């Protein structure tokens, strides 16, 4: 495998940047960041394609088609980075305004530009793009110091090194120029392909600035969020509701917390279930200080780990146990007035009945005919939790 150091453009930057974006919901929900999200995603998708192409075609092109295609992808890289610097950084990128890479372009063996006519690298790159594929039939001055007022340039074809073996640089590429200033003039303007690659690499080398931008946005927002602490001096249920509001304001997932609140507030309809339901609920409330700590510290993975108790399942269950649990939680959302016997809802109820008879009846009584689905799910969770605790203590186990 090719060593990373020999790769022209390292894709590690792309992966690091997108990991920051994809793992932080604020970029998808916060208004001032959401307006950038489409640009960022477009940049990511395009730049992966561009980098793959430029890395796969790092040798000097041998045909016009290869050179034109190469410059199309090079232009996407140039435009993409320009837009990202403009919209994310609000600054002029460091690769603009310099005369470093193309100042020694040649017409045959002579340097073509002098101090007055030499363009900056970005101006010359945009000129090349126009001449090579975007506007080869007419290119005017437009801030290009090497073109006179009202002069027009035309490009009948691009030049690749197979036609330039007599030059000192064997990787020369370039363009043929016709000019309206002199109908008899022909200019073969050439430069080293390595020079072009050097300029592209300098553009790509500003990628860490986007990574720093994303980190600064994330860290700044996290510092602001850390100032908001959960008020623990209130009723337990109110604490959980406040946590939910905080999580929503941080664009964090509330699914597990919502389930915990549902299990704590759901009305039970069979009184002899109450003692075991209370054991389960008390265990959830016992963990409330840890949940608050996680929220205060922006530790959402830790919060999910604490709340995983509501998903606790015994190690040993009957043969169809896990299948039945999947269908109960997937298919039982809201009870229909009339349940279609070929519907997912009916199948979920059947699995709930089988689960209650084969497993849950040891701990709770489930009436699938009368109970609402939130109560059924609560009792299923209670049975799984209590059986898990018993098995961990070395009690009876299902084969």
Tab-separated table of C-alpha atoms in Angstrom:
chain	number	residue	atom	x	y	z
A	1	UNK	CA	0.000	0.000	0.000
A	2	UNK	CA	1.221	3.498	-0.823
A	3	UNK	CA	2.698	5.288	2.137
A	4	UNK	CA	0.635	8.217	3.433
A	5	UNK	CA	3.596	10.582	3.068
A	6	UNK	CA	3.688	9.936	-0.690
A	7	UNK	CA	0.044	10.731	-1.263
A	8	UNK	CA	-0.376	14.071	-3.047
A	9	UNK	CA	-3.377	15.269	-1.002
A	10	UNK	CA	-3.998	13.652	2.377
A	11	UNK	CA	-7.672	12.763	2.972
A	12	UNK	CA	-7.188	12.729	6.751
A	13	UNK	CA	-8.200	16.392	6.847
A	14	UNK	CA	-11.542	15.613	5.217
A	15	UNK	CA	-12.363	12.824	7.649
A	16	UNK	CA	-11.337	14.859	10.685
A	17	UNK	CA	-13.407	17.847	9.582
A	18	UNK	CA	-16.529	15.852	8.775
A	19	UNK	CA	-16.304	13.897	12.020
A	20	UNK	CA	-16.551	17.214	13.851
A	21	UNK	CA	-19.535	18.303	11.761
A	22	UNK	CA	-21.393	14.978	11.800
A	23	UNK	CA	-20.949	14.400	15.540
A	24	UNK	CA	-22.353	17.778	16.561
A	25	UNK	CA	-26.037	18.381	15.954
A	26	UNK	CA	-25.617	22.132	16.387
A	27	UNK	CA	-24.389	22.371	12.775
A	28	UNK	CA	-27.689	20.925	11.582
A	29	UNK	CA	-30.003	22.873	13.890
A	30	UNK	CA	-28.491	26.157	15.027
A	31	UNK	CA	-29.772	28.805	12.574
A	32	UNK	CA	-26.471	30.609	12.042
A	33	UNK	CA	-24.755	27.271	11.357
A	34	UNK	CA	-27.587	25.619	9.454
A	35	UNK	CA	-27.203	28.203	6.678
A	36	UNK	CA	-23.656	26.861	6.177
A	37	UNK	CA	-24.563	23.182	6.389
A	38	UNK	CA	-25.434	22.695	2.721
A	39	UNK	CA	-22.198	24.389	1.673
A	40	UNK	CA	-20.169	22.230	4.064
A	41	UNK	CA	-21.814	19.003	2.877
A	42	UNK	CA	-21.396	19.990	-0.770
A	43	UNK	CA	-17.759	20.831	-0.124
A	44	UNK	CA	-17.200	17.499	1.595
A	45	UNK	CA	-18.787	15.425	-1.168
A	46	UNK	CA	-17.044	17.304	-3.949
A	47	UNK	CA	-13.657	17.481	-2.278
A	48	UNK	CA	-13.580	13.721	-1.717
A	49	UNK	CA	-14.158	13.213	-5.444
A	50	UNK	CA	-11.600	15.889	-6.323
A	51	UNK	CA	-8.891	14.539	-4.029
A	52	UNK	CA	-9.419	10.989	-5.262
A	53	UNK	CA	-9.079	12.151	-8.856
A	54	UNK	CA	-6.044	14.374	-8.296
A	55	UNK	CA	-4.293	11.652	-6.312
A	56	UNK	CA	-5.036	9.073	-8.995
A	57	UNK	CA	-3.742	11.387	-11.750
A	58	UNK	CA	-0.641	12.825	-10.126
A	59	UNK	CA	1.624	12.141	-13.101
A	60	UNK	CA	2.055	14.719	-15.835
A	61	UNK	CA	-0.817	14.427	-18.340
A	62	UNK	CA	0.060	13.070	-21.768
A	63	UNK	CA	-3.012	14.168	-23.716
A	64	UNK	CA	-5.151	17.283	-24.025
A	65	UNK	CA	-8.090	15.407	-22.567
A	66	UNK	CA	-6.087	14.394	-19.485
A	67	UNK	CA	-4.904	17.951	-18.894
A	68	UNK	CA	-8.349	19.499	-19.376
A	69	UNK	CA	-9.928	16.943	-17.025
A	70	UNK	CA	-7.208	17.520	-14.475
A	71	UNK	CA	-7.829	21.251	-14.556
A	72	UNK	CA	-11.588	20.771	-14.133
A	73	UNK	CA	-10.960	18.959	-10.859
A	74	UNK	CA	-8.266	21.436	-9.857
A	75	UNK	CA	-10.786	24.244	-10.388
A	76	UNK	CA	-13.339	22.525	-8.167
A	77	UNK	CA	-10.719	22.366	-5.434
A	78	UNK	CA	-9.885	26.050	-5.918
A	79	UNK	CA	-13.535	27.169	-5.939
A	80	UNK	CA	-14.487	24.967	-2.999
A	81	UNK	CA	-11.734	26.314	-0.788
A	82	UNK	CA	-12.511	29.884	-1.824
A	83	UNK	CA	-16.158	29.480	-0.803
A	84	UNK	CA	-15.278	27.850	2.493
A	85	UNK	CA	-12.799	30.595	3.395
A	86	UNK	CA	-15.305	33.250	2.385
A	87	UNK	CA	-18.283	31.849	4.302
A	88	UNK	CA	-16.645	30.171	7.290
A	89	UNK	CA	-13.528	32.232	7.938
A	90	UNK	CA	-14.658	35.550	6.393
A	91	UNK	CA	-11.045	36.143	5.411
A	92	UNK	CA	-8.937	36.156	2.263
A	93	UNK	CA	-7.069	32.814	2.172
A	94	UNK	CA	-3.301	32.802	2.455
A	95	UNK	CA	-2.796	31.387	-1.055
A	96	UNK	CA	-4.309	34.524	-2.630
A	97	UNK	CA	-2.417	37.695	-3.507
A	98	UNK	CA	0.982	36.000	-3.819
A	99	UNK	CA	3.343	35.725	-6.768
A	100	UNK	CA	5.086	32.477	-5.999
A	101	UNK	CA	4.140	29.597	-8.263
A	102	UNK	CA	3.522	31.005	-11.734
A	103	UNK	CA	5.867	34.000	-11.910
A	104	UNK	CA	8.371	32.074	-14.067
A	105	UNK	CA	5.998	30.873	-16.772
A	106	UNK	CA	7.791	30.681	-20.100
A	107	UNK	CA	7.247	31.414	-23.743
A	108	UNK	CA	9.645	28.852	-25.154
A	109	UNK	CA	12.750	29.361	-22.971
A	110	UNK	CA	12.052	32.971	-22.017
A	111	UNK	CA	10.261	34.080	-18.840
A	112	UNK	CA	6.971	35.529	-20.041
A	113	UNK	CA	6.073	37.975	-17.244
A	114	UNK	CA	7.971	41.025	-16.009
A	115	UNK	CA	7.474	42.923	-12.763
A	116	UNK	CA	4.604	44.969	-14.193
A	117	UNK	CA	2.715	42.190	-15.962
A	118	UNK	CA	3.204	39.337	-13.476
A	119	UNK	CA	-0.157	38.325	-12.008
A	120	UNK	CA	-0.752	36.832	-8.597
A	121	UNK	CA	-1.080	33.058	-8.511
A	122	UNK	CA	-4.853	33.142	-8.021
A	123	UNK	CA	-5.365	35.608	-10.907
A	124	UNK	CA	-3.262	33.473	-13.218
A	125	UNK	CA	-4.995	30.254	-12.124
A	126	UNK	CA	-8.377	31.781	-12.943
A	127	UNK	CA	-6.994	32.903	-16.300
A	128	UNK	CA	-5.806	29.359	-17.015
A	129	UNK	CA	-9.204	27.968	-16.099
A	130	UNK	CA	-10.880	30.363	-18.523
A	131	UNK	CA	-8.470	29.558	-21.327
A	132	UNK	CA	-8.270	25.791	-20.785
A	133	UNK	CA	-11.977	24.942	-20.614
A	134	UNK	CA	-14.330	27.622	-19.306
A	135	UNK	CA	-14.019	30.419	-21.923
A	136	UNK	CA	-11.426	29.416	-24.529
A	137	UNK	CA	-13.162	31.461	-27.273
A	138	UNK	CA	-12.615	34.809	-25.602
A	139	UNK	CA	-10.836	35.999	-22.470
A	140	UNK	CA	-10.450	39.709	-21.698
A	141	UNK	CA	-8.428	41.800	-19.256
A	142	UNK	CA	-10.600	41.753	-16.093
A	143	UNK	CA	-7.803	42.501	-13.650
A	144	UNK	CA	-5.135	40.570	-15.555
A	145	UNK	CA	-2.105	42.870	-15.834
A	146	UNK	CA	-0.578	40.931	-18.742
A	147	UNK	CA	-3.599	41.638	-20.991
A	148	UNK	CA	-4.044	45.105	-22.481
A	149	UNK	CA	-7.269	47.088	-22.429
A	150	UNK	CA	-9.730	45.783	-25.037
A	151	UNK	CA	-7.329	42.946	-25.889
A	152	UNK	CA	-8.840	39.476	-26.290
A	153	UNK	CA	-7.101	36.139	-25.803
A	154	UNK	CA	-8.144	32.888	-27.434
A	155	UNK	CA	-6.994	29.321	-26.737
A	156	UNK	CA	-7.163	26.860	-29.656
A	157	UNK	CA	-5.683	24.000	-27.612
A	158	UNK	CA	-3.779	23.117	-24.482
A	159	UNK	CA	-0.174	21.933	-24.492
A	160	UNK	CA	1.087	18.759	-22.880
A	161	UNK	CA	4.679	17.684	-22.529
A	162	UNK	CA	4.644	15.086	-25.287
A	163	UNK	CA	5.048	17.992	-27.721
A	164	UNK	CA	7.708	19.792	-25.676
A	165	UNK	CA	10.639	17.406	-25.373
A	166	UNK	CA	13.078	20.111	-26.347
A	167	UNK	CA	12.318	22.133	-23.191
A	168	UNK	CA	14.456	21.992	-20.076
A	169	UNK	CA	11.458	20.964	-17.963
A	170	UNK	CA	10.133	17.631	-19.200
A	171	UNK	CA	6.827	17.991	-17.330
A	172	UNK	CA	5.817	21.234	-19.023
A	173	UNK	CA	2.155	21.918	-19.712
A	174	UNK	CA	0.444	25.043	-20.890
A	175	UNK	CA	-1.764	26.802	-23.404
A	176	UNK	CA	-1.441	28.217	-26.889
A	177	UNK	CA	-2.593	31.842	-27.024
A	178	UNK	CA	-3.916	33.847	-29.942
A	179	UNK	CA	-4.348	37.560	-29.243
A	180	UNK	CA	-6.436	40.254	-30.864
A	181	UNK	CA	-3.573	42.706	-30.231
A	182	UNK	CA	-1.502	40.996	-32.929
A	183	UNK	CA	-3.237	38.664	-35.387
A	184	UNK	CA	0.101	37.128	-36.363
A	185	UNK	CA	1.234	36.481	-32.805
A	186	UNK	CA	1.270	32.984	-31.322
A	187	UNK	CA	2.306	32.458	-27.698
A	188	UNK	CA	2.953	29.032	-26.189
A	189	UNK	CA	2.763	29.791	-22.487
A	190	UNK	CA	4.101	26.905	-20.404
A	191	UNK	CA	4.903	25.985	-16.814
A	192	UNK	CA	5.928	22.889	-14.913
A	193	UNK	CA	3.145	20.488	-13.999
A	194	UNK	CA	4.836	20.196	-10.609
A	195	UNK	CA	4.333	23.948	-10.210
A	196	UNK	CA	0.594	23.531	-10.721
A	197	UNK	CA	0.533	20.694	-8.197
A	198	UNK	CA	2.493	22.831	-5.750
A	199	UNK	CA	-0.121	25.574	-5.998
A	200	UNK	CA	-2.981	23.100	-5.469
A	201	UNK	CA	-1.186	21.634	-2.472
A	202	UNK	CA	-0.799	25.105	-0.983
A	203	UNK	CA	-4.556	25.604	-1.302
A	204	UNK	CA	-5.317	22.217	0.222
A	205	UNK	CA	-2.828	22.992	2.985
A	206	UNK	CA	-5.261	25.550	4.430
A	207	UNK	CA	-7.697	22.733	5.348
A	208	UNK	CA	-6.612	22.811	9.033
A	209	UNK	CA	-8.127	26.299	9.211
A	210	UNK	CA	-11.583	24.749	8.630
A	211	UNK	CA	-10.893	22.141	11.308
A	212	UNK	CA	-9.856	24.895	13.722
A	213	UNK	CA	-13.005	26.836	12.849
A	214	UNK	CA	-15.217	23.846	13.632
A	215	UNK	CA	-13.380	23.167	16.894
A	216	UNK	CA	-13.707	26.811	17.926
A	217	UNK	CA	-17.436	26.813	17.179
A	218	UNK	CA	-17.939	23.605	19.153
A	219	UNK	CA	-15.776	24.627	22.104
A	220	UNK	CA	-17.314	28.082	22.294
A	221	UNK	CA	-20.840	26.712	22.294
A	222	UNK	CA	-19.954	24.016	24.838
A	223	UNK	CA	-18.515	26.609	27.200
A	224	UNK	CA	-21.753	28.549	26.940
A	225	UNK	CA	-23.830	25.424	27.579
A	226	UNK	CA	-21.712	24.458	30.582
A	227	UNK	CA	-22.881	27.619	32.312
A	228	UNK	CA	-26.424	26.237	32.366
A	229	UNK	CA	-26.783	23.819	35.288
A	230	UNK	CA	-29.734	21.622	36.173
A	231	UNK	CA	-31.804	22.959	39.075
A	232	UNK	CA	-31.888	19.960	41.400
A	233	UNK	CA	-33.911	21.697	44.118
A	234	UNK	CA	-37.308	20.688	42.791
A	235	UNK	CA	-39.527	17.669	42.396
A	236	UNK	CA	-37.831	14.716	40.661
A	237	UNK	CA	-40.195	14.795	37.738
A	238	UNK	CA	-39.652	18.525	37.305
A	239	UNK	CA	-35.913	17.913	37.310
A	240	UNK	CA	-36.322	15.414	34.477
A	241	UNK	CA	-38.519	17.826	32.536
A	242	UNK	CA	-35.911	20.568	32.949
A	243	UNK	CA	-33.206	18.181	31.754
A	244	UNK	CA	-35.289	17.507	28.675
A	245	UNK	CA	-35.557	21.247	27.932
A	246	UNK	CA	-31.803	21.618	28.355
A	247	UNK	CA	-31.116	18.693	26.026
A	248	UNK	CA	-33.482	20.131	23.425
A	249	UNK	CA	-31.740	23.501	23.619
A	250	UNK	CA	-28.468	21.679	22.940
A	251	UNK	CA	-29.940	19.697	20.048
A	252	UNK	CA	-29.184	16.480	21.969
A	253	UNK	CA	-31.116	13.219	21.702
A	254	UNK	CA	-33.927	12.901	24.269
A	255	UNK	CA	-35.209	9.439	23.303
A	256	UNK	CA	-33.945	7.571	26.381
A	257	UNK	CA	-34.940	10.399	28.716
A	258	UNK	CA	-38.419	10.468	27.182
A	259	UNK	CA	-38.765	6.738	27.808
A	260	UNK	CA	-37.631	7.176	31.422
A	261	UNK	CA	-40.174	9.969	31.968
A	262	UNK	CA	-42.879	7.813	30.376
A	263	UNK	CA	-42.056	4.913	32.684
A	264	UNK	CA	-42.204	7.213	35.711
A	265	UNK	CA	-45.501	8.880	34.795
A	266	UNK	CA	-47.423	6.066	33.155
A	267	UNK	CA	-50.594	5.097	35.035
A	268	UNK	CA	-50.850	1.462	36.082
A	269	UNK	CA	-54.195	-0.322	36.009
A	270	UNK	CA	-53.514	-3.495	38.013
A	271	UNK	CA	-52.718	-2.826	41.654
A	272	UNK	CA	-50.668	-5.945	42.356
A	273	UNK	CA	-48.124	-4.737	39.764
A	274	UNK	CA	-47.452	-1.597	41.817
A	275	UNK	CA	-44.786	-2.971	44.165
A	276	UNK	CA	-42.540	-4.230	41.348
A	277	UNK	CA	-43.202	-1.132	39.269
A	278	UNK	CA	-42.109	0.961	42.261
A	279	UNK	CA	-38.865	-0.995	42.541
A	280	UNK	CA	-38.104	-0.171	38.907
A	281	UNK	CA	-39.111	3.470	39.202
A	282	UNK	CA	-37.135	3.982	42.397
A	283	UNK	CA	-34.059	2.631	40.650
A	284	UNK	CA	-34.479	5.215	37.882
A	285	UNK	CA	-34.896	8.026	40.429
A	286	UNK	CA	-31.886	6.757	42.370
A	287	UNK	CA	-29.810	7.502	39.286
A	288	UNK	CA	-31.136	11.052	38.872
A	289	UNK	CA	-28.059	12.759	40.439
A	290	UNK	CA	-25.801	10.921	37.971
A	291	UNK	CA	-28.026	11.973	35.088
A	292	UNK	CA	-27.818	15.596	36.267
A	293	UNK	CA	-24.025	15.370	36.524
A	294	UNK	CA	-23.811	14.061	32.958
A	295	UNK	CA	-26.008	16.851	31.632
A	296	UNK	CA	-24.076	19.518	33.537
A	297	UNK	CA	-20.826	18.157	32.067
A	298	UNK	CA	-22.198	17.706	28.525
A	299	UNK	CA	-21.518	13.973	28.844
A	300	UNK	CA	-24.362	12.646	26.720
A	301	UNK	CA	-22.790	9.235	26.244
A	302	UNK	CA	-22.499	8.961	29.998
A	303	UNK	CA	-26.156	9.938	30.351
A	304	UNK	CA	-27.151	7.217	27.884
A	305	UNK	CA	-25.068	4.734	29.830
A	306	UNK	CA	-26.836	5.680	33.077
A	307	UNK	CA	-30.257	5.459	31.423
A	308	UNK	CA	-29.438	2.095	29.865
A	309	UNK	CA	-31.032	0.558	32.940
A	310	UNK	CA	-34.425	1.039	31.295
A	311	UNK	CA	-33.282	-1.214	28.440
A	312	UNK	CA	-31.766	-3.832	30.725
A	313	UNK	CA	-32.380	-7.398	29.552
A	314	UNK	CA	-31.556	-10.653	31.326
A	315	UNK	CA	-28.745	-12.762	29.953
A	316	UNK	CA	-30.915	-15.873	29.832
A	317	UNK	CA	-34.356	-15.717	28.210
A	318	UNK	CA	-36.735	-18.073	26.466
A	319	UNK	CA	-36.099	-18.850	22.806
A	320	UNK	CA	-38.249	-16.136	21.212
A	321	UNK	CA	-37.684	-13.523	23.913
A	322	UNK	CA	-35.505	-11.070	22.022
A	323	UNK	CA	-37.692	-11.269	18.917
A	324	UNK	CA	-40.800	-10.570	20.994
A	325	UNK	CA	-39.172	-7.571	22.666
A	326	UNK	CA	-38.198	-6.122	19.292
A	327	UNK	CA	-41.759	-6.330	17.983
A	328	UNK	CA	-43.305	-4.986	21.191
A	329	UNK	CA	-41.152	-1.866	21.134
A	330	UNK	CA	-41.329	-1.426	17.342
A	331	UNK	CA	-45.021	-2.060	16.643
A	332	UNK	CA	-46.901	-0.813	19.709
A	333	UNK	CA	-47.072	2.980	19.538
A	334	UNK	CA	-50.694	4.041	19.941
A	335	UNK	CA	-53.698	1.745	20.314
A	336	UNK	CA	-56.109	1.815	17.388
A	337	UNK	CA	-59.853	1.726	17.929
A	338	UNK	CA	-60.053	-1.246	15.561
A	339	UNK	CA	-56.948	-3.382	15.179
A	340	UNK	CA	-56.417	-4.971	11.769
A	341	UNK	CA	-55.497	-8.629	12.220
A	342	UNK	CA	-52.881	-8.421	9.457
A	343	UNK	CA	-51.254	-5.236	10.820
A	344	UNK	CA	-47.952	-4.786	12.594
A	345	UNK	CA	-49.913	-3.570	15.595
A	346	UNK	CA	-51.779	-6.877	15.870
A	347	UNK	CA	-48.526	-8.805	15.525
A	348	UNK	CA	-46.918	-6.652	18.219
A	349	UNK	CA	-49.813	-7.386	20.570
A	350	UNK	CA	-49.496	-11.101	19.902
A	351	UNK	CA	-45.797	-10.917	20.800
A	352	UNK	CA	-46.681	-8.980	23.961
A	353	UNK	CA	-49.156	-11.682	24.950
A	354	UNK	CA	-46.654	-14.483	24.296
A	355	UNK	CA	-43.958	-12.590	26.204
A	356	UNK	CA	-46.267	-12.054	29.156
A	357	UNK	CA	-47.125	-15.758	29.329
A	358	UNK	CA	-43.649	-17.146	28.708
A	359	UNK	CA	-41.602	-14.662	30.711
A	360	UNK	CA	-43.165	-11.549	32.262
A	361	UNK	CA	-45.867	-13.263	34.367
A	362	UNK	CA	-43.212	-14.131	36.938
A	363	UNK	CA	-42.969	-10.412	37.759
A	364	UNK	CA	-46.045	-8.576	36.432
A	365	UNK	CA	-49.462	-9.141	34.935
A	366	UNK	CA	-50.021	-7.770	31.440
A	367	UNK	CA	-53.524	-7.430	29.987
A	368	UNK	CA	-53.081	-6.826	26.261
A	369	UNK	CA	-56.839	-6.337	25.777
A	370	UNK	CA	-57.247	-3.339	28.077
A	371	UNK	CA	-53.862	-1.754	28.703
A	372	UNK	CA	-52.493	1.201	26.786
A	373	UNK	CA	-49.218	0.531	25.055
A	374	UNK	CA	-47.119	2.744	27.321
A	375	UNK	CA	-48.218	0.616	30.285
A	376	UNK	CA	-47.444	-2.614	28.427
A	377	UNK	CA	-43.960	-1.343	27.607
A	378	UNK	CA	-43.442	-0.238	31.224
A	379	UNK	CA	-44.366	-3.680	32.544
A	380	UNK	CA	-42.167	-5.394	29.977
A	381	UNK	CA	-39.241	-3.196	31.099
A	382	UNK	CA	-40.007	-3.965	34.760
A	383	UNK	CA	-40.000	-7.705	34.118
A	384	UNK	CA	-36.723	-7.550	32.189
A	385	UNK	CA	-35.059	-5.426	34.865
A	386	UNK	CA	-36.132	-7.566	37.810
A	387	UNK	CA	-35.205	-10.803	36.069
A	388	UNK	CA	-31.790	-9.343	35.210
A	389	UNK	CA	-31.185	-8.379	38.826
A	390	UNK	CA	-32.170	-11.838	40.006
A	391	UNK	CA	-29.949	-13.577	37.463
A	392	UNK	CA	-26.998	-11.372	38.409
A	393	UNK	CA	-27.507	-12.450	42.016
A	394	UNK	CA	-27.432	-16.090	40.937
A	395	UNK	CA	-31.163	-16.784	41.043
A	396	UNK	CA	-33.305	-18.829	38.692
A	397	UNK	CA	-32.336	-18.627	35.025
A	398	UNK	CA	-34.167	-19.273	31.809
A	399	UNK	CA	-32.558	-21.927	29.608
